[in-house]
Amino acid sequence: MTTSERSTNYRVIGTRPVRPDGVEKVTGKAQYGADVRLPGLLHGRILRSPHAHARIVAIDTSEAEKVPGVFAVVTHRDFPAARDVVQELGESSVNAMELSDNILASKKALYRGHAVAAVAATSPHIAEEALSKIRVEYQVLPTVLDVRDAMREDAPLLNETRFTKELGGARSEKPSNIASHIRFQGGNADDAIAGADVVIEREYRTKMVHQGYIEPHNATASWNADGTVTIWTSTQGAFSVRGQVAEILRHPISSIRVIPMEIGGGFGGKLPIYLDPVAALLSKKSGRPVKVLMSRTDVFEGSGPTSGTWIKIKLGVKDGKIAGVKAELAYEAGAYPGSPVGAGSMTMLAPYAIDNFQVDGYDVCLNKPKVAAYRAPGSPAAAFALEQALDEAARAIGADPLQFRLDNSAREGVRMVTGAPLAKVGHEECVQAILDSPHYKSPIEGPYRGRGVASGYWFNGGMQSSVTAAVNPDGTVNLIEGSTDIGGSRASLSMQLAETLGIRYEDVHATVVDTDSVGHNDVTGGSRTTFASGLAVYEAGMDIRRQMRERAAREWNVPADQVEYEDGRITWSDGAGNSRETSFAEQARTAPQKGGPIVGKASLSARGVGGAYGTHLVDVEVDPDTGKVTILRYTAAQDVGTAIHPSYVEGQIQGAVAQGVGWALNEEYYFDDNGRMLNASFLDYRMPTTLDLPMIDTILVEVPNPGHPYGVRGVGEVPIVPPLAAVANAIADATGKRFTELPISPRRLVEELHGLA
Amino acid sequence: MARRTYVATTINGMPTEFLCEPRQSVLEVLRDELGLTGAKEGCNNGNCGACAVLLNGQVVNSCCVLGVELEGADVTTIEGIADGENLHPLQQAFLEEAALQCGICTPGFIVSAKALLDSNPHPDEHTVRFWLAGNLCRCTGYDKIVRAVLKAADASGAPVP
Amino acid sequence: MTLVYIPAPLRDMCGGVATLQIEAPTLDALLRALDVRCPGFYARVVEGGRVRPELAVAIDGEAATYPLSEPMSHVRDVSIIPAIGGGAGIEDTEIARRYPRTGQRRDRWFAEPPMGPHVLGLVEHLSREMELKAGTRVLDLGCGRATSSMFLAEEFGVETWATDLYAPT
Ligand code: FES
Ligand code: FES
């Protein structure tokens, strides 16, 4: 079931056309990164550290180089010295020295799976054989794998020169694995909690989890004799790959061309790079194009999952209102600093109006892979903690959990913990939509059945986009854009252009092109593409409209500002009975004779981002004997601004809910004491299958974003925020036990329900 | 390098010959030797279904079958599902129902679902979910995929029992 | 008039207050005006002609990458927040590793945009070749803002005489 209320009358927006890249994808013709085939192509493979923490004493590649069929071997020595600069990746940023060290370890392996060398050979099997002949001498060091342990003063240090940085500029006396500490403070949380009627104090933990995109990372590079490099890769941002490769290899940006291939999922995990500079160096050394692929185990051990977390909350309620909150959040950053604890700290309280708060965030390094962004990075774990505490508080005062959220809801003008006031947002509308839903009105009965709700917030991103729209003589338009299309953005952008120009969706042909062929585009991340590239598409469409109006005005010899453009018709009238009319199609057809090609362009740094809220409702049934949790019914309400292509909006919500349910119930990085991930395969890293989920109902609440001509808000990230807590709240309702640690796996449930823990 | 073996088989109705090493999987042969890159590698150990093909009418994960086993076999890959320019009802339904986002899992789902509909033209939702549980999709939450398969079953025109 | 929301860790600089009212034509002018009220503030927020990468500015509720020239005349509300892009932790610099005394410097000298090579790093490098001790007299010709002199005086207790044609404003 899908509900959506629509007040506007667009012609194209809100319809559900077939996406432009659809036929290629259902027939197997679409070219993903691993599908690249080139003459003389070599296959690259990566050698990874078997130790979670070890000094690299020596690497001997001589035997590997002798294997017949091996063309090149590289290690960190082949990288130029990296600069100490920070590069923005959209939803994360990266320091070039650390990035370089993460791509191929220099002095130390900081986690199991850390890349140390790479081989290019005529076949993948030969490359693998050669890897086994590389001798690496390690001096194994003590590991630290738990975020709380890593914060202790006596913890093994990953980096002896790292000190805890404070936003105020201070830093710790002694070196520490805590890379930074941030604090948000307003009012007086201690006093407010002291005076509260009900106080909830709890600690919560979540485990490191992976984005789980089905397509492993890949990169193919061809280094030419003139120093130009072409890279084919699956990435969320071709320009970002280009920038990172240029920085790592200290190579001019203009000499690097990145061709974005179709991408098999990213969810934030394909913002950083892992393979591209390695493929480029292997190609440079071998003189042949080289394709490097990760195996699934490589993906788990050597790419960037999201943080495991420890969160402590103390929350006071007085007279039905949240009086004050104190929270501490410690997030695993992995081997290098940069967890999403900042975003977690900033989003945690965002659905509510809370005057008294103190939120402390800690970014903690330990011997696990360096985390990458994962859908609303930082926010789901924070919501897992807060939304459970709220659930307990609502129960304690006998309030309906949704009404309690409504009574405390944030709205326009309410300040977030950062002090920034909210623009027009739709949290109250989401809660109300769930309150009014048939699902919430239906009873939930039976033993071991329960119901849970939770809300969540995500900022969404703006950033830079460039597009070109070229009008063809037959009245069609080629839309040239540079935003990776992961989930239907070619469709949502084409629809916005068709709407702007008043033409048919089918008459817009969208192509995602390489970095030489369009102006800069930031990553497809931060739920920004339909919003920000959409804004650029709108501007390019307006540019075409302006050019057509001017041409008509010249021809009719009337002032251009009196010429109107509406629904593909260009008209003039003087109000005294004189009028002229032409059309988009006519202008397109006659362009060669009337001034040449018409091309609309736009490049912008998007402003007017609208944050997004969602409220979810779930019914579960727990089997007390096996610990299996069945999701009986799920409804997600979300403020989507304006749903350009409702099917893909629903799809984003449904997919995020599935990921959230997996995170809540099964998914985790399971390490042994030495830091080896014991479940680095899709068999043991248990993601939801078709059998684990019901249909997922969505309610698209449309509170148009005032910052976008069509009211677009990012929709892709916020729906992963509420599920963790919603499922935990439902399990608490079903079992009477509060689970503060994820995943709530069958084992944990059985242990808890039968007192075996 | 191990000696290569000569294999004669039929792929998407075309008699096909190739040489392969004993250690090469069907997935490798299809993608690296024959240029049929429609089947995808998601895990290379039988857990995601992205590499699914039909081997003598049965769904198999092609990463777990050796190339040499194709001798005399009849293989259908995603490239052979459409009838020339006419999409298979499953392909059409996937498009209309927006049953793909990134699309990397789509070839495997369509191949698996075809095997289901070939043997059971009118499955119910649970049967579809049970059948497709060997195919992972991380983008869609499966809702629209299951709907697309049910829709294709309705559209196939096969007699309802 | 713009209401500036001071992040908790910087409130000490500002006499403990959480908000300040400032009137300024641009973001840069606003931050400089803040610096007058809260000495050291500007250098905490701005580095190398831009807002530090680990920070973001939210203008009327919207966090984005704003240039320092961003007009402020119609802005009601500004907050300074950690960058959303996960990167709460930006590693200390190579300089800090190689020059521990310089690395200890968390005040505005260290944070100021270095023109060319890092001034304090170079001075520290030189200092290893020299016998500096309390009472040593140092002449600093062409001292600019005399950061090197102040650094040497604080680190080694030397007596410094510094001069320049350039007068800091
Ligand atoms: S690649 Fe064959 S099942 Fe995953
Ligand atoms: S559509 Fe991306 S994995 Fe299924």
Coordinates of N, CA, C and O in Angstrom, one line a residue, chain A residues 185-193 323-324 355-358:
Chain A
Q185 N 25.9 22.1 23.7 CA 25.3 22.4 25.0 C 24.3 23.5 24.8 O 24.5 24.5 24.1
G186 N 23.2 23.3 25.5 CA 22.2 24.4 25.6 C 21.4 24.3 26.9 O 21.2 23.2 27.4
G187 N 21.0 25.4 27.4 CA 20.3 25.4 28.7 C 21.1 24.7 29.8 O 22.3 24.8 29.8
N188 N 20.5 24.1 30.7 CA 21.2 23.3 31.7 C 20.6 21.9 31.9 O 19.5 21.8 32.5
A189 N 21.2 21.0 31.3 CA 20.7 19.6 31.3 C 20.6 19.0 32.7 O 19.6 18.4 33.1
D190 N 21.7 19.2 33.5 CA 21.7 18.6 34.8 C 20.6 19.1 35.7 O 19.9 18.3 36.3
D191 N 20.3 20.4 35.7 CA 19.2 20.9 36.5 C 17.9 20.4 36.0 O 17.0 20.0 36.8
A192 N 17.7 20.4 34.7 CA 16.4 20.0 34.1 C 16.2 18.5 34.4 O 15.0 18.1 34.8
I193 N 17.2 17.7 34.4 CA 17.0 16.2 34.7 C 16.8 16.1 36.2 O 15.9 15.3 36.6
A323 N 12.4 17.3 29.4 CA 12.9 18.4 30.1 C 14.4 18.6 29.8 O 14.9 19.7 29.6
G324 N 15.1 17.5 29.7 CA 16.6 17.6 29.4 C 17.2 16.3 29.0 O 16.6 15.2 29.3
D355 N 15.2 22.1 25.1 CA 15.9 23.3 25.5 C 17.2 23.0 26.3 O 18.2 23.7 26.2
N356 N 17.2 21.9 27.1 CA 18.3 21.6 27.9 C 19.0 20.4 27.5 O 18.4 19.3 27.5
F357 N 20.2 20.5 27.0 CA 20.9 19.3 26.5 C 22.4 19.5 26.7 O 22.9 20.6 26.7
Q358 N 23.1 18.4 26.8 CA 24.5 18.3 26.6 C 24.9 17.1 25.9 O 24.6 16.0 26.4

